Tab-separated table of C-alpha atoms in Angstrom:
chain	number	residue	atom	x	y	z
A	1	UNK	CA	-2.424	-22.713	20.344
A	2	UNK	CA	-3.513	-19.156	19.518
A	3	UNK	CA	-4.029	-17.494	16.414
A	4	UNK	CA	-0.153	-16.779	15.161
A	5	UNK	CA	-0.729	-13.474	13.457
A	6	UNK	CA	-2.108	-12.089	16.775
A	7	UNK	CA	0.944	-13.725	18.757
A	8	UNK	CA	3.447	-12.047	15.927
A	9	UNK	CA	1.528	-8.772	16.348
A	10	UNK	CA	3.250	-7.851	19.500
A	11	UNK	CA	6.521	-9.189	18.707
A	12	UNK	CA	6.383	-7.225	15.326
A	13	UNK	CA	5.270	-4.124	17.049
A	14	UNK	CA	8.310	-4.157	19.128
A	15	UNK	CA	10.697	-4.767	16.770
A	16	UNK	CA	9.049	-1.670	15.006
A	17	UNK	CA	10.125	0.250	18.158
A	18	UNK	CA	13.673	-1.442	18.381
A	19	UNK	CA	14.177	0.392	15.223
A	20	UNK	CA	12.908	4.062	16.495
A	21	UNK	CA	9.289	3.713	14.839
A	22	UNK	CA	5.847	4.608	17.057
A	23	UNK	CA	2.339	4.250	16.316
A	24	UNK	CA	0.485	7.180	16.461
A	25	UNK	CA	-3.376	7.457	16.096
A	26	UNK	CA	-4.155	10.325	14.116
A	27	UNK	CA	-7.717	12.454	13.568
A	28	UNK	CA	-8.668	13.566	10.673
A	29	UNK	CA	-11.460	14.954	11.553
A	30	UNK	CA	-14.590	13.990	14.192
A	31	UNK	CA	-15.465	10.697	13.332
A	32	UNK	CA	-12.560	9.932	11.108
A	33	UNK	CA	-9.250	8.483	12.446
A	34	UNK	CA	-5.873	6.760	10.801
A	35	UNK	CA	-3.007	4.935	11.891
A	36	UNK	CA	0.369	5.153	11.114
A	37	UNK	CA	3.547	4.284	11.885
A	38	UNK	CA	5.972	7.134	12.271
A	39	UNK	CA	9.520	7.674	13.011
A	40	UNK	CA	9.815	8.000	16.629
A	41	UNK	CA	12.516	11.154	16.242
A	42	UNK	CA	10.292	13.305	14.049
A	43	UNK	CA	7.456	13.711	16.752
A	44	UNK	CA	9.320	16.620	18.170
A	45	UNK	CA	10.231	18.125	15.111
A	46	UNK	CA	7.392	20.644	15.547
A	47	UNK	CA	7.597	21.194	19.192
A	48	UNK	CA	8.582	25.231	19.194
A	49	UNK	CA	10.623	24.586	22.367
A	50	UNK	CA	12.633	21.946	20.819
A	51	UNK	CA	15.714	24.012	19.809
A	52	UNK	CA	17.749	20.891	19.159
A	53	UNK	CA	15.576	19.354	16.176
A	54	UNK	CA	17.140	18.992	12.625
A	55	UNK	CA	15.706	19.230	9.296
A	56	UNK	CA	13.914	16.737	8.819
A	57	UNK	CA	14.752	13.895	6.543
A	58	UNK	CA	13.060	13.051	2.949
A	59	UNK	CA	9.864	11.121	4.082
A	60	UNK	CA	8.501	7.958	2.190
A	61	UNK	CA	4.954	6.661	2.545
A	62	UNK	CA	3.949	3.336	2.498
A	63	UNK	CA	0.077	2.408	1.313
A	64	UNK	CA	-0.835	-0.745	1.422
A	65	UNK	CA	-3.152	-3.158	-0.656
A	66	UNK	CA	-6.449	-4.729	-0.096
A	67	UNK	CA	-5.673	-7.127	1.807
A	68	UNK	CA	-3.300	-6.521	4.530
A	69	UNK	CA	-3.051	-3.617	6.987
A	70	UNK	CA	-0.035	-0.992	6.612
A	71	UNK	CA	3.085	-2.791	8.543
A	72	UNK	CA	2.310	-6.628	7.314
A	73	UNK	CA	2.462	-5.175	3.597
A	74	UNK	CA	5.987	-3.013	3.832
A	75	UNK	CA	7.412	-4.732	6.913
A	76	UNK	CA	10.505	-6.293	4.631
A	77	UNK	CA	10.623	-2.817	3.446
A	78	UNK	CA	10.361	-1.217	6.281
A	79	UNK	CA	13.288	-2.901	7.804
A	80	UNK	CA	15.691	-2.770	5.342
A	81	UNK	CA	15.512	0.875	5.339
A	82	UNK	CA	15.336	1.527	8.966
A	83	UNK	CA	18.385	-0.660	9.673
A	84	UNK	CA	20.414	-0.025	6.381
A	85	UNK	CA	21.439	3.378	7.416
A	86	UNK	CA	19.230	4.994	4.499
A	87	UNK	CA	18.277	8.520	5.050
A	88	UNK	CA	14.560	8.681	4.849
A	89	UNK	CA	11.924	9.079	7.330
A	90	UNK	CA	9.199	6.152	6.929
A	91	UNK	CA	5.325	6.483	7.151
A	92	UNK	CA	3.016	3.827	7.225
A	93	UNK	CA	-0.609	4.362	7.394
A	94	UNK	CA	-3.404	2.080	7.773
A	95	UNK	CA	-6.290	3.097	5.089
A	96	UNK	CA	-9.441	3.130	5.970
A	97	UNK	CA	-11.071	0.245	7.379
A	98	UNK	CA	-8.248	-1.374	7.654
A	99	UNK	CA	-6.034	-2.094	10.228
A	100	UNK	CA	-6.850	0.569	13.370
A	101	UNK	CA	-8.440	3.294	10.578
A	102	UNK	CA	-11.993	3.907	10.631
A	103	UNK	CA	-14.731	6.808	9.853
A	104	UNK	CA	-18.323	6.964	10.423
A	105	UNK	CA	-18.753	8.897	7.213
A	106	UNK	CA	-20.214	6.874	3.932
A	107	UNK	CA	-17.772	8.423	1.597
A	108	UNK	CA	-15.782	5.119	0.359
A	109	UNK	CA	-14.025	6.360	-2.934
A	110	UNK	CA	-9.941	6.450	-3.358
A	111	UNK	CA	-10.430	9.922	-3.777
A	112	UNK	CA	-11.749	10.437	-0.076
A	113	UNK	CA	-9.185	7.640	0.586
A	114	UNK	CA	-6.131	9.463	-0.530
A	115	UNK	CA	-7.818	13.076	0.965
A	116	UNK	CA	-7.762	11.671	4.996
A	117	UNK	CA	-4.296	10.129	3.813
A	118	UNK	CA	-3.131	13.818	2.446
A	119	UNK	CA	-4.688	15.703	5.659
A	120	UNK	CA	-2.951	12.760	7.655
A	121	UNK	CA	0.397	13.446	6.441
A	122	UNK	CA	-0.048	17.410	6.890
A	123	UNK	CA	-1.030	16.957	10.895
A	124	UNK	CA	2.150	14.669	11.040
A	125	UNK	CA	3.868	17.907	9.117
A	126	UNK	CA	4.935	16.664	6.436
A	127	UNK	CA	4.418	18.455	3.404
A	128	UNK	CA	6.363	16.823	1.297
A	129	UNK	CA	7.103	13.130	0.345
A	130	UNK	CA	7.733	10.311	-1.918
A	131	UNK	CA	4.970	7.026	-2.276
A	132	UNK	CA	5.387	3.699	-2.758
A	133	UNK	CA	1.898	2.241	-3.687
A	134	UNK	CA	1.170	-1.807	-4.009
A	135	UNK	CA	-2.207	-2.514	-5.909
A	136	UNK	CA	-4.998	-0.806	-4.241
A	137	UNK	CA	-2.808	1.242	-2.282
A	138	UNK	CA	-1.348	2.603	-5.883
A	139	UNK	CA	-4.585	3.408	-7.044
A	140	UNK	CA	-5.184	5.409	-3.933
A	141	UNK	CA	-1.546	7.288	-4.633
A	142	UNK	CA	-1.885	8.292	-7.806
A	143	UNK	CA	-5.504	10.002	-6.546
A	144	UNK	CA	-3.591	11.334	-3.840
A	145	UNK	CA	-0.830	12.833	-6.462
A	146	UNK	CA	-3.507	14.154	-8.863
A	147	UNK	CA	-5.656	16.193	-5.912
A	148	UNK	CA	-2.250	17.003	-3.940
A	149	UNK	CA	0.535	17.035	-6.589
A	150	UNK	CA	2.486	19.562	-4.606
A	151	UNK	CA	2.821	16.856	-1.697
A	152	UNK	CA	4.142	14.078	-4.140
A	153	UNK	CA	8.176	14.152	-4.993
A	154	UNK	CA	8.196	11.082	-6.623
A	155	UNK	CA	6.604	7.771	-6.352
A	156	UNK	CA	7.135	4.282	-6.668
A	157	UNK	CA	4.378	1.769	-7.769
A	158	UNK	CA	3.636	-2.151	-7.846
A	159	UNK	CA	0.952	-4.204	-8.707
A	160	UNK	CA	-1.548	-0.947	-9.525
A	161	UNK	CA	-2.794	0.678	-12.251
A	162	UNK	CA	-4.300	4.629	-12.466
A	163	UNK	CA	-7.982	3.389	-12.082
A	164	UNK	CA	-9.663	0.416	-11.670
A	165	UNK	CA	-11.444	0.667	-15.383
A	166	UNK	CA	-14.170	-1.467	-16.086
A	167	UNK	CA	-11.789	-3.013	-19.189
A	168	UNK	CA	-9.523	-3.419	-17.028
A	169	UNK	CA	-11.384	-4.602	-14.223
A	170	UNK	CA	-13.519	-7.301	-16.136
A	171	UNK	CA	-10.200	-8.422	-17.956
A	172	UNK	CA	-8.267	-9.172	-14.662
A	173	UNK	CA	-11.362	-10.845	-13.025
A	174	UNK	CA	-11.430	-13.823	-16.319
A	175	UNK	CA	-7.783	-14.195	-15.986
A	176	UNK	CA	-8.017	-15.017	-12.537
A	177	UNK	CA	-11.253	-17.167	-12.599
A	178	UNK	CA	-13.347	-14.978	-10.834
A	179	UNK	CA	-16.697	-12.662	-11.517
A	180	UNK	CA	-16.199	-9.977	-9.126
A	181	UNK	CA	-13.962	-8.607	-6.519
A	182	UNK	CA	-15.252	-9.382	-2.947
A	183	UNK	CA	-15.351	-12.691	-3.773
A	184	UNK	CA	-11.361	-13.133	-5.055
A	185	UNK	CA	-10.529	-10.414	-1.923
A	186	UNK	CA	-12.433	-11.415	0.659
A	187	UNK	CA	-12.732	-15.106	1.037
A	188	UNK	CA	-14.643	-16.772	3.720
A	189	UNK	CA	-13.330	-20.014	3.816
A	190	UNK	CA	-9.499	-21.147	3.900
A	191	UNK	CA	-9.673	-22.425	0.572
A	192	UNK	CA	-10.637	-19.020	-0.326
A	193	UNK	CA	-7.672	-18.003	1.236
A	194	UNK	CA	-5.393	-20.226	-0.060
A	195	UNK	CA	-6.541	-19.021	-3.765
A	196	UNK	CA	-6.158	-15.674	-2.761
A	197	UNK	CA	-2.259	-16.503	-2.023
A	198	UNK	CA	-1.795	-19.006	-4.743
A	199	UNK	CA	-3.144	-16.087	-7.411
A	200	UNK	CA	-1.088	-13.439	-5.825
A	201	UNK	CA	2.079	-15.265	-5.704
A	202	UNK	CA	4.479	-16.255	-8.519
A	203	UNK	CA	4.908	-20.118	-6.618
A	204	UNK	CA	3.080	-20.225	-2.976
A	205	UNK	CA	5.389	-21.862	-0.839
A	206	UNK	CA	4.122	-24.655	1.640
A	207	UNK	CA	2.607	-23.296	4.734
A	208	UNK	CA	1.014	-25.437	7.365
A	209	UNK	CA	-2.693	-25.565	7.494
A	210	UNK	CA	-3.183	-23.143	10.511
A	211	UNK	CA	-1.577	-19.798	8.859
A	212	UNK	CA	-4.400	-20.560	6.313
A	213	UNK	CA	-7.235	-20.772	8.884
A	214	UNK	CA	-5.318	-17.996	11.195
A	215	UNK	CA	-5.445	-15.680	8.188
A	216	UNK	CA	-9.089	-15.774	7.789
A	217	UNK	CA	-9.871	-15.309	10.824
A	218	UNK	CA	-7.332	-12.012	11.682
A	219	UNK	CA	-7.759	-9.845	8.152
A	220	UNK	CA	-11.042	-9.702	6.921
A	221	UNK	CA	-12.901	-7.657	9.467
A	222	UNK	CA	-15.002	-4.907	8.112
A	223	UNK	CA	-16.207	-6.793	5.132
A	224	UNK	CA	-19.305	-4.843	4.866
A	225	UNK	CA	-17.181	-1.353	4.713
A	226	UNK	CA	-14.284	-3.263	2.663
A	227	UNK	CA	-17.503	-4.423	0.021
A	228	UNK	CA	-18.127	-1.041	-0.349
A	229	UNK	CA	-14.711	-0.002	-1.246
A	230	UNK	CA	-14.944	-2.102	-3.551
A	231	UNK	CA	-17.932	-1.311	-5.584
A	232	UNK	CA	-16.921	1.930	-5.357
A	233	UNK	CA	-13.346	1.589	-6.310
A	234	UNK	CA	-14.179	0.539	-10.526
A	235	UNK	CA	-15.081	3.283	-12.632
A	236	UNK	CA	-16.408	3.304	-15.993
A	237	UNK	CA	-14.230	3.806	-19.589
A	238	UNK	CA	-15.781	6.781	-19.957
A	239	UNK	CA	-14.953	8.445	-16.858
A	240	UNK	CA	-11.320	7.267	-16.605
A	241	UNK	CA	-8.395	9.517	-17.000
A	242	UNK	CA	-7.467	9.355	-21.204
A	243	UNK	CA	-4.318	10.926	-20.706
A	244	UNK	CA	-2.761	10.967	-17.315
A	245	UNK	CA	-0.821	14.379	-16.572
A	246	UNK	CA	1.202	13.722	-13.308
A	247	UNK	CA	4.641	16.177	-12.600
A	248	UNK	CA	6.285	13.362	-10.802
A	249	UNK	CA	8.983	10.606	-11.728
A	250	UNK	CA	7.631	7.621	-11.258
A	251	UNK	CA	8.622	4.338	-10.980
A	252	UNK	CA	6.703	1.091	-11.354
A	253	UNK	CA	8.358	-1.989	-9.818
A	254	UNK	CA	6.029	-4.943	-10.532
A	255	UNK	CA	6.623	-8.318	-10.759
A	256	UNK	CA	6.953	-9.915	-14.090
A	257	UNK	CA	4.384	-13.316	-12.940
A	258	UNK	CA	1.509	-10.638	-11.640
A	259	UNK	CA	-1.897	-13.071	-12.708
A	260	UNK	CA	-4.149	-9.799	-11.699
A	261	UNK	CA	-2.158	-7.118	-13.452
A	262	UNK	CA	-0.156	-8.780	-15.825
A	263	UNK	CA	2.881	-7.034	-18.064
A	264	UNK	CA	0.763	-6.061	-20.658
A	265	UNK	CA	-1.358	-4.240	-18.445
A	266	UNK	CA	1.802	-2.645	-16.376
A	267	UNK	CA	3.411	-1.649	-20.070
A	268	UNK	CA	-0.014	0.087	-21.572
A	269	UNK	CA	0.091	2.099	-17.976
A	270	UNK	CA	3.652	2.810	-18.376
A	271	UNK	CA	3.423	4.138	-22.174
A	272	UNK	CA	0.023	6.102	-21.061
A	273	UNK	CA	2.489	8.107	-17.905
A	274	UNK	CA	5.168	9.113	-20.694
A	275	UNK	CA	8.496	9.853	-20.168
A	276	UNK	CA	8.739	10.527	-16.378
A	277	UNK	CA	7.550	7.344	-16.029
A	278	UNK	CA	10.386	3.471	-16.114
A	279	UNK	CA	9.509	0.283	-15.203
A	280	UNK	CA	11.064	-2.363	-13.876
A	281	UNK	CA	10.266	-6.487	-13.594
A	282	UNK	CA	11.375	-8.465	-11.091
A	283	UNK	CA	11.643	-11.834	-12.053
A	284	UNK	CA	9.990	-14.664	-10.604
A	285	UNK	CA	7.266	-12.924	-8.776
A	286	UNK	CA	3.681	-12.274	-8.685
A	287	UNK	CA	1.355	-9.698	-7.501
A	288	UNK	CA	2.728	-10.224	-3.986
A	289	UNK	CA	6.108	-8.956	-5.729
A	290	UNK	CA	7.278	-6.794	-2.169
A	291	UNK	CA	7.056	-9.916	-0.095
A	292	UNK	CA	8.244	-12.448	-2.788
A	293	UNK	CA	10.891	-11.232	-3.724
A	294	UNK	CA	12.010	-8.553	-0.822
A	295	UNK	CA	16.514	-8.354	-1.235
A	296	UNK	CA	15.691	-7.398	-4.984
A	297	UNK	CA	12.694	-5.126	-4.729
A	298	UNK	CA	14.332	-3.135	-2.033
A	299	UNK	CA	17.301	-3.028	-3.859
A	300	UNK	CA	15.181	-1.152	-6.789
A	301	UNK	CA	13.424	1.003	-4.518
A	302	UNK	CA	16.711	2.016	-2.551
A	303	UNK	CA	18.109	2.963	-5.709
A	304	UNK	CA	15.397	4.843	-7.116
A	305	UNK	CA	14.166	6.905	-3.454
A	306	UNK	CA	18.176	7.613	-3.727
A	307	UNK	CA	18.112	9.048	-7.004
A	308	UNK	CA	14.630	11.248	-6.472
């Protein structure tokens, strides 16, 4: 029997295209490339013979966490909007060393991160959008809304925080049992991996002992590159943002069991963003709150992507 998350990869992919999305490989610059998953009608939207195309729709943006690629993270989400009749145009990048996105440049920081993911969106052309952020992914969007505020409408965050502060970052590692990151994010054995779930989600359901094992063995490539992230991604107290400025509404949608950012973490962040800023807790999840819990966290996020 083969590895099941590389047999679902091509089943998932064309389900992605039942429901008018396409992958699309796009550079950044020499030596840099990211993937994403567009929506198949807006590739002509710029073609200056195409007299027929429409204004486009509102676009969302997906980012992903640390450890999953793009489409595995939002696919729930993904879905639901694509086949609900709401009236957005979905993006779903890959980040950096992860999934088909790679660069031969050392730069590992969120803020080069959430640069290439800017410059991404722009040779897509889209100029404007609203982001939903899980974990890493959110730290990554609010970077991207502080350099590029005029490209973030809104945004929508789970399981994140503004920066990865050392506070916070040595606080979340004793909760969780652990003394740094690679070691919690990149396991290399399956009981590493079954931690990993068990800490992310509110109750792990039983799964047999080869999704485990097939797990490992499919989404921790680049652990050299995704180390470095790492290291790089925690910054000290005294060079983290004291009072965040951001234009946007946001919205943070976590779930109210999260063992790595727990509620009093998500309700310091929320009182730091100020007014623009509600929160939300969905009951009876964890860090993993998008796959969890999917019918109620997309009906938040449909609600509040309606009302931005």
């Amino acid at each position: 029997m083969g590895n099941v998350f590389a047999i679902m990869k091509p089943i998932i992919h064309g389900v992605l295209k039942a429901i008018g999305m396409t992958s699309q490989m796009v550079e950044i610059e020499p030596g840099t490339i990211m993937h994403f998953w567009v929506p198949t009608e807006t590739i002509h939207y710029h073609n200056p013979n195409n007299k027929l195309s429409n204004k486009p729709k509102p676009a969302v943006v997906f980012v992903h966490g640390f450890v999953s690629n793009g489409i595995l993270t939002w696919l729930f989400q993904v879905l639901s909007l694509r086949t609900s009749g709401a009236d957005f145009n979905i993006y779903v990048p890959d980040l950096l060393f992860f999934g088909d996105s790679f660069t031969d440049r050392p730069e590992r920081s969120t803020s080069f991160q959430a640069d290439c993911l800017a410059k991404g969106m722009m040779k897509l052309g889209v100029e404007k959008f609203s982001l939903v952020g899980f974990s890493y992914g959110g730290i990554v969007g609010f970077k991207l809304a502080q350099l590029y505020p005029h490209m973030v409408e809104s945004m929508v965050m789970s399981s994140t925080v503004i920066e990865l502060t050392e506070s916070i970052s040595n606080a979340s590692l004793k909760n969780i049992g652990f003394t740094n990151w690679p070691d919690f994010l990149l396991p290399k054995t399956v009981s590493g991996v079954k931690v990993l779930l068990s800490i992310g989600s509110h109750k792990l359901p039983w799964l047999p002992e080869f999704f485990f094992r097939d797990f490992l063995e499919v989404m921790f490539a680049n652990r050299k590159e995704k180390t470095e992230l790492l290291d790089a991604l925690v910054v000290s107290d005294n060079d983290a943002i004291i009072t965040p400025n951001y234009s946007q509404r946001i919205y943070l949608l976590c779930g109210d069991d999260d063992k790595i950012f727990n509620m009093a973490v998500s309700d310091n962040m929320k009182q730091k963003l100020g007014e623009n800023t509600t929160i939300e807790y969905i009951k009876k999840a964890g860090h993993l709150v998008q796959l969890e819990r999917p019918c109620s966290y997309n009906h938040y996020l449909k609600k509040f992507l309606s009302y931005s």
